[in-house]
Amino acid sequence: ETKGHCSHEACNKPIEELHHEIPYAIARNHKSLVGLCKVHHEFKHNGIGIELKKIDILYRKHRTVGG
């Protein structure tokens, strides 16, 4: 589906982590698994939902400027 790339919008990094969009404790299956890069997986697990796009834009700017 994502051709091996992170499923976060506009991210072209390779998949490094699998993430349950619906927590396994609730769904009791793996149907909601998505592949994410390490950074976006961390964002998801640290409760950064709605603000994710804003933070991601700032992060990308920082990484571009910082090297």
MMTF fields as JSON, N, C-alpha, C and O atoms, coordinates in Angstrom:
{
  "mmtfVersion": "1.0.0",
  "mmtfProducer": "UNKNOWN",
  "numBonds": 267,
  "numAtoms": 268,
  "numGroups": 67,
  "numChains": 1,
  "numModels": 1,
  "chainsPerModel": [1],
  "groupsPerChain": [67],
  "chainIdList": ["A"],
  "bondAtomList": [4, 2, 8, 6, 12, 10, 16, 14, 20, 18, 24, 22, 28, 26, 32, 30, 36, 34, 40, 38, 44, 42, 48, 46, 52, 50, 56, 54, 60, 58, 64, 62, 68, 66, 72, 70, 76, 74, 80, 78, 84, 82, 88, 86, 92, 90, 96, 94, 100, 98, 104, 102, 108, 106, 112, 110, 116, 114, 120, 118, 124, 122, 128, 126, 132, 130, 136, 134, 140, 138, 144, 142, 148, 146, 152, 150, 156, 154, 160, 158, 164, 162, 168, 166, 172, 170, 176, 174, 180, 178, 184, 182, 188, 186, 192, 190, 196, 194, 200, 198, 204, 202, 208, 206, 212, 210, 216, 214, 220, 218, 224, 222, 228, 226, 232, 230, 236, 234, 240, 238, 244, 242, 248, 246, 252, 250, 256, 254, 260, 258, 264, 262],
  "bondOrderList": [1, 1, 1, 1, 1, 1, 1, 1, 1, 1, 1, 1, 1, 1, 1, 1, 1, 1, 1, 1, 1, 1, 1, 1, 1, 1, 1, 1, 1, 1, 1, 1, 1, 1, 1, 1, 1, 1, 1, 1, 1, 1, 1, 1, 1, 1, 1, 1, 1, 1, 1, 1, 1, 1, 1, 1, 1, 1, 1, 1, 1, 1, 1, 1, 1, 1],
  "groupList": [{"groupName": "GLU", "atomNameList": ["N", "CA", "C", "O"], "elementList": ["N", "C", "C", "O"], "formalChargeList": [0, 0, 0, 0], "bondAtomList": [1, 0, 2, 1, 3, 2], "bondOrderList": [1, 1, 2], "singleLetterCode": "E", "chemCompType": "L-PEPTIDE LINKING"}, {"groupName": "THR", "atomNameList": ["N", "CA", "C", "O"], "elementList": ["N", "C", "C", "O"], "formalChargeList": [0, 0, 0, 0], "bondAtomList": [1, 0, 2, 1, 3, 2], "bondOrderList": [1, 1, 2], "singleLetterCode": "T", "chemCompType": "L-PEPTIDE LINKING"}, {"groupName": "LYS", "atomNameList": ["N", "CA", "C", "O"], "elementList": ["N", "C", "C", "O"], "formalChargeList": [0, 0, 0, 0], "bondAtomList": [1, 0, 2, 1, 3, 2], "bondOrderList": [1, 1, 2], "singleLetterCode": "K", "chemCompType": "L-PEPTIDE LINKING"}, {"groupName": "GLY", "atomNameList": ["N", "CA", "C", "O"], "elementList": ["N", "C", "C", "O"], "formalChargeList": [0, 0, 0, 0], "bondAtomList": [1, 0, 2, 1, 3, 2], "bondOrderList": [1, 1, 2], "singleLetterCode": "G", "chemCompType": "PEPTIDE LINKING"}, {"groupName": "HIS", "atomNameList": ["N", "CA", "C", "O"], "elementList": ["N", "C", "C", "O"], "formalChargeList": [0, 0, 0, 0], "bondAtomList": [1, 0, 2, 1, 3, 2], "bondOrderList": [1, 1, 2], "singleLetterCode": "H", "chemCompType": "L-PEPTIDE LINKING"}, {"groupName": "CYS", "atomNameList": ["N", "CA", "C", "O"], "elementList": ["N", "C", "C", "O"], "formalChargeList": [0, 0, 0, 0], "bondAtomList": [1, 0, 2, 1, 3, 2], "bondOrderList": [1, 1, 2], "singleLetterCode": "C", "chemCompType": "L-PEPTIDE LINKING"}, {"groupName": "SER", "atomNameList": ["N", "CA", "C", "O"], "elementList": ["N", "C", "C", "O"], "formalChargeList": [0, 0, 0, 0], "bondAtomList": [1, 0, 2, 1, 3, 2], "bondOrderList": [1, 1, 2], "singleLetterCode": "S", "chemCompType": "L-PEPTIDE LINKING"}, {"groupName": "ALA", "atomNameList": ["N", "CA", "C", "O"], "elementList": ["N", "C", "C", "O"], "formalChargeList": [0, 0, 0, 0], "bondAtomList": [1, 0, 2, 1, 3, 2], "bondOrderList": [1, 1, 2], "singleLetterCode": "A", "chemCompType": "L-PEPTIDE LINKING"}, {"groupName": "ASN", "atomNameList": ["N", "CA", "C", "O"], "elementList": ["N", "C", "C", "O"], "formalChargeList": [0, 0, 0, 0], "bondAtomList": [1, 0, 2, 1, 3, 2], "bondOrderList": [1, 1, 2], "singleLetterCode": "N", "chemCompType": "L-PEPTIDE LINKING"}, {"groupName": "PRO", "atomNameList": ["N", "CA", "C", "O"], "elementList": ["N", "C", "C", "O"], "formalChargeList": [0, 0, 0, 0], "bondAtomList": [1, 0, 2, 1, 3, 2], "bondOrderList": [1, 1, 2], "singleLetterCode": "P", "chemCompType": "L-PEPTIDE LINKING"}, {"groupName": "ILE", "atomNameList": ["N", "CA", "C", "O"], "elementList": ["N", "C", "C", "O"], "formalChargeList": [0, 0, 0, 0], "bondAtomList": [1, 0, 2, 1, 3, 2], "bondOrderList": [1, 1, 2], "singleLetterCode": "I", "chemCompType": "L-PEPTIDE LINKING"}, {"groupName": "LEU", "atomNameList": ["N", "CA", "C", "O"], "elementList": ["N", "C", "C", "O"], "formalChargeList": [0, 0, 0, 0], "bondAtomList": [1, 0, 2, 1, 3, 2], "bondOrderList": [1, 1, 2], "singleLetterCode": "L", "chemCompType": "L-PEPTIDE LINKING"}, {"groupName": "TYR", "atomNameList": ["N", "CA", "C", "O"], "elementList": ["N", "C", "C", "O"], "formalChargeList": [0, 0, 0, 0], "bondAtomList": [1, 0, 2, 1, 3, 2], "bondOrderList": [1, 1, 2], "singleLetterCode": "Y", "chemCompType": "L-PEPTIDE LINKING"}, {"groupName": "ARG", "atomNameList": ["N", "CA", "C", "O"], "elementList": ["N", "C", "C", "O"], "formalChargeList": [0, 0, 0, 0], "bondAtomList": [1, 0, 2, 1, 3, 2], "bondOrderList": [1, 1, 2], "singleLetterCode": "R", "chemCompType": "L-PEPTIDE LINKING"}, {"groupName": "VAL", "atomNameList": ["N", "CA", "C", "O"], "elementList": ["N", "C", "C", "O"], "formalChargeList": [0, 0, 0, 0], "bondAtomList": [1, 0, 2, 1, 3, 2], "bondOrderList": [1, 1, 2], "singleLetterCode": "V", "chemCompType": "L-PEPTIDE LINKING"}, {"groupName": "PHE", "atomNameList": ["N", "CA", "C", "O"], "elementList": ["N", "C", "C", "O"], "formalChargeList": [0, 0, 0, 0], "bondAtomList": [1, 0, 2, 1, 3, 2], "bondOrderList": [1, 1, 2], "singleLetterCode": "F", "chemCompType": "L-PEPTIDE LINKING"}, {"groupName": "ASP", "atomNameList": ["N", "CA", "C", "O"], "elementList": ["N", "C", "C", "O"], "formalChargeList": [0, 0, 0, 0], "bondAtomList": [1, 0, 2, 1, 3, 2], "bondOrderList": [1, 1, 2], "singleLetterCode": "D", "chemCompType": "L-PEPTIDE LINKING"}],
  "groupTypeList": [0, 1, 2, 3, 4, 5, 6, 4, 0, 7, 5, 8, 2, 9, 10, 0, 0, 11, 4, 4, 0, 10, 9, 12, 7, 10, 7, 13, 8, 4, 2, 6, 11, 14, 3, 11, 5, 2, 14, 4, 4, 0, 15, 2, 4, 8, 3, 10, 3, 10, 0, 11, 2, 2, 10, 16, 10, 11, 12, 13, 2, 4, 13, 1, 14, 3, 3],
  "groupIdList": [1, 2, 3, 4, 5, 6, 7, 8, 9, 10, 11, 12, 13, 14, 15, 16, 17, 18, 19, 20, 21, 22, 23, 24, 25, 26, 27, 28, 29, 30, 31, 32, 33, 34, 35, 36, 37, 38, 39, 40, 41, 42, 43, 44, 45, 46, 47, 48, 49, 50, 51, 52, 53, 54, 55, 56, 57, 58, 59, 60, 61, 62, 63, 64, 65, 66, 67],
  "secStructList": [7, 7, 6, 6, 5, 7, 1, 1, 6, 6, 7, 7, 1, 5, 7, 7, 3, 3, 3, 3, 1, 1, 7, 2, 2, 2, 2, 7, 1, 1, 6, 6, 3, 3, 3, 3, 7, 2, 2, 2, 2, 2, 2, 2, 2, 6, 6, 7, 7, 6, 6, 2, 2, 2, 2, 2, 2, 2, 2, 2, 2, 2, 2, 2, 2, 2, 7],
  "xCoordList": [0.811, 0.0, 0.862, 0.602, 1.887, 2.747, 4.108, 4.997, 4.256, 5.501, 6.722, 7.817, 6.512, 7.618, 7.971, 8.937, 7.177, 7.43, 6.465, 5.375, 6.879, 6.06, 4.682, 4.566, 3.637, 2.281, 1.827, 0.718, 2.671, 2.32, 2.371, 3.25, 1.426, 1.307, 2.623, 3.231, 3.045, 4.222, 5.556, 6.553, 5.602, 6.872, 7.369, 6.632, 8.607, 9.174, 10.206, 10.894, 10.309, 11.255, 10.771, 9.572, 11.69, 11.271, 10.539, 10.736, 9.698, 8.993, 10.009, 10.823, 9.95, 10.835, 10.041, 10.562, 8.787, 7.95, 6.543, 6.096, 5.86, 4.447, 3.633, 4.009, 2.516, 1.702, 0.245, -0.297, -0.389, -1.823, -2.594, -2.529, -3.32, -4.147, -5.243, -5.55, -5.821, -6.748, -5.944, -5.492, -5.755, -4.914, -5.302, -6.481, -4.285, -4.52, -5.392, -6.213, -5.226, -6.013, -7.507, -8.328, -7.858, -9.266, -9.707, -10.733, -8.949, -9.337, -9.111, -9.868, -8.074, -7.688, -7.39, -7.602, -6.893, -6.441, -5.411, -5.14, -4.853, -3.805, -4.284, -3.466, -5.585, -6.13, -5.806, -5.805, -5.531, -5.286, -3.797, -3.434, -2.937, -1.502, -1.14, -1.621, -0.289, 0.258, 1.761, 2.245, 2.488, 3.938, 4.325, 3.839, 5.207, 5.66, 7.177, 7.801, 7.764, 9.177, 9.286, 8.272, 10.483, 10.682, 10.139, 9.519, 10.359, 9.921, 8.396, 7.856, 7.704, 6.247, 5.635, 4.561, 6.303, 5.831, 5.932, 5.018, 7.032, 7.188, 6.12, 5.543, 5.852, 4.809, 3.474, 2.778, 3.127, 1.845, 1.769, 0.732, 2.849, 2.818, 2.939, 2.693, 3.303, 3.405, 2.178, 2.229, 1.072, -0.19, -0.258, -1.059, 0.559, 0.561, -0.315, 0.179, -1.592, -2.524, -2.79, -2.249, -3.616, -4.055, -2.894, -2.85, -1.968, -0.846, 0.283, 1.288, 0.14, 1.204, 1.714, 2.926, 0.837, 1.272, 2.113, 3.139, 1.691, 2.441, 3.826, 4.825, 3.88, 5.154, 6.039, 7.248, 5.44, 6.197, 6.829, 7.984, 6.096, 6.634, 7.82, 8.853, 7.673, 8.77, 9.967, 11.109, 9.708, 10.79, 11.558, 12.789, 10.833, 11.478, 12.311, 13.411, 11.788, 12.553, 13.836, 14.906, 13.719, 14.897, 15.931, 17.123, 15.483, 16.409, 17.074, 18.243, 16.357, 16.929, 17.986, 19.056, 17.691, 18.621, 19.801, 20.952, 19.491, 20.521, 21.405, 22.426, 21.02, 21.909, 21.348, 22.003],
  "yCoordList": [-1.192, 0.0, 1.268, 2.198, 1.301, 2.485, 2.251, 3.098, 1.114, 0.762, 0.799, 1.177, 0.397, 0.318, 1.617, 1.68, 2.67, 3.964, 4.204, 3.633, 5.048, 5.47, 5.897, 6.577, 5.494, 5.819, 7.22, 7.627, 7.966, 9.344, 10.182, 10.005, 11.084, 11.922, 12.614, 13.281, 12.459, 13.111, 12.67, 13.375, 11.548, 11.05, 9.938, 9.0, 10.043, 9.052, 8.15, 7.382, 8.249, 7.393, 5.949, 5.701, 4.994, 3.592, 3.24, 3.881, 2.218, 1.719, 1.117, 0.277, 1.558, 1.02, 0.384, -0.461, 0.791, 0.333, 0.037, 0.631, -0.883, -1.132, -0.555, -0.673, 0.066, 0.754, 0.327, 0.278, 0.018, -0.279, 1.036, 1.733, 1.381, 2.58, 2.435, 3.392, 1.264, 0.922, 0.044, -1.03, 0.476, -0.294, -1.773, -2.125, -2.62, -4.062, -4.465, -5.375, -3.81, -4.133, -3.946, -4.584, -3.077, -2.841, -3.73, -4.401, -3.745, -4.471, -5.974, -6.752, -6.395, -7.806, -8.446, -9.643, -7.625, -8.141, -7.168, -6.119, -7.525, -6.704, -6.024, -5.619, -5.898, -5.331, -3.854, -3.352, -3.154, -1.712, -1.36, -0.204, -2.332, -2.058, -1.163, -1.356, -0.187, 0.663, 0.752, 0.662, 0.926, 1.072, 2.533, 3.382, 2.813, 4.187, 4.222, 3.226, 5.386, 5.574, 5.752, 5.92, 5.717, 5.796, 7.103, 7.089, 8.206, 9.516, 9.577, 9.972, 9.192, 9.273, 8.251, 8.489, 7.125, 6.167, 6.769, 6.613, 7.453, 8.129, 9.201, 9.323, 9.977, 10.994, 10.358, 10.861, 9.268, 8.588, 8.126, 8.281, 7.565, 7.01, 8.059, 7.76, 9.251, 10.308, 11.208, 12.323, 10.734, 11.453, 12.708, 13.601, 12.782, 13.965, 13.654, 13.208, 13.887, 13.557, 14.718, 14.778, 15.636, 16.763, 17.687, 18.239, 17.853, 18.765, 18.124, 18.782, 16.874, 16.137, 16.859, 16.957, 17.357, 18.013, 19.251, 19.467, 20.067, 21.27, 20.908, 21.505, 19.938, 19.512, 18.899, 19.132, 18.121, 17.478, 18.519, 18.371, 19.55, 20.613, 21.29, 21.52, 21.61, 22.229, 21.298, 21.734, 20.009, 19.025, 18.947, 18.951, 18.877, 18.785, 20.029, 19.93, 21.208, 22.452, 22.415, 22.777, 21.974, 21.881, 20.913, 21.221, 19.747, 18.736, 19.248, 18.948, 20.011, 20.546, 21.596, 21.604, 22.471, 23.526, 22.952, 23.322, 22.029, 21.481, 20.431, 20.047, 19.964, 19.027, 17.698, 16.804],
  "zCoordList": [0.0, 0.0, 0.0, -0.763, 0.856, 0.931, 0.271, 0.347, -0.366, -1.065, -0.148, -0.564, 1.113, 2.052, 2.746, 3.506, 2.481, 3.1, 4.252, 4.298, 5.169, 6.301, 5.802, 4.782, 6.528, 6.086, 6.478, 6.131, 7.198, 7.523, 6.248, 5.404, 6.129, 4.944, 4.574, 5.411, 3.365, 2.777, 3.385, 3.229, 4.061, 4.594, 3.679, 3.374, 3.246, 2.337, 2.999, 2.327, 4.331, 5.045, 5.01, 4.88, 5.123, 5.137, 6.432, 7.465, 6.361, 7.541, 8.501, 8.117, 9.761, 10.797, 11.941, 12.669, 12.094, 13.204, 12.682, 11.7, 13.348, 13.06, 14.21, 15.376, 13.865, 14.865, 14.734, 13.63, 15.869, 15.889, 15.962, 16.974, 14.906, 14.937, 15.995, 16.706, 16.099, 17.183, 18.129, 17.731, 19.373, 20.296, 20.355, 20.374, 20.385, 20.409, 21.597, 21.479, 22.718, 23.911, 23.671, 24.329, 22.736, 22.404, 21.252, 21.351, 20.164, 18.946, 19.046, 18.466, 19.779, 19.896, 18.544, 18.346, 17.617, 16.324, 15.751, 16.335, 14.619, 14.004, 12.72, 11.894, 12.548, 11.318, 11.142, 10.018, 12.235, 12.131, 12.077, 12.293, 11.795, 11.744, 10.561, 9.444, 10.83, 9.775, 9.978, 11.106, 8.908, 8.983, 9.097, 8.35, 10.043, 10.257, 10.401, 10.769, 10.106, 10.413, 11.926, 12.604, 12.447, 13.898, 14.482, 15.545, 13.815, 14.315, 14.408, 15.442, 13.345, 13.367, 14.324, 14.876, 14.525, 15.523, 16.918, 17.728, 17.205, 18.496, 18.676, 19.756, 17.632, 17.707, 18.098, 18.979, 17.452, 17.728, 19.175, 19.82, 19.69, 21.043, 22.131, 23.3, 21.785, 22.789, 22.789, 23.307, 22.209, 22.268, 21.43, 21.706, 20.429, 19.571, 18.362, 17.326, 18.499, 17.435, 16.509, 15.404, 16.951, 16.121, 15.768, 14.668, 16.685, 16.459, 15.648, 15.375, 15.264, 14.589, 13.346, 13.152, 12.517, 11.279, 11.573, 10.927, 12.539, 12.875, 13.397, 12.994, 14.286, 14.863, 13.787, 13.762, 12.906, 11.847, 10.927, 10.526, 10.595, 9.742, 10.424, 9.795, 11.714, 12.459, 12.547, 12.406, 12.782, 12.868, 11.548, 11.537, 10.453, 9.136, 8.851, 8.308, 9.217, 9.016, 9.83, 9.34, 11.08, 11.965, 11.401, 11.382, 10.941, 10.407, 9.136, 8.892, 8.326, 7.094, 7.405, 6.797, 8.344, 8.716, 9.5, 9.27, 10.443, 11.318, 10.687, 11.257, 9.514, 8.866, 8.729, 8.193]
}
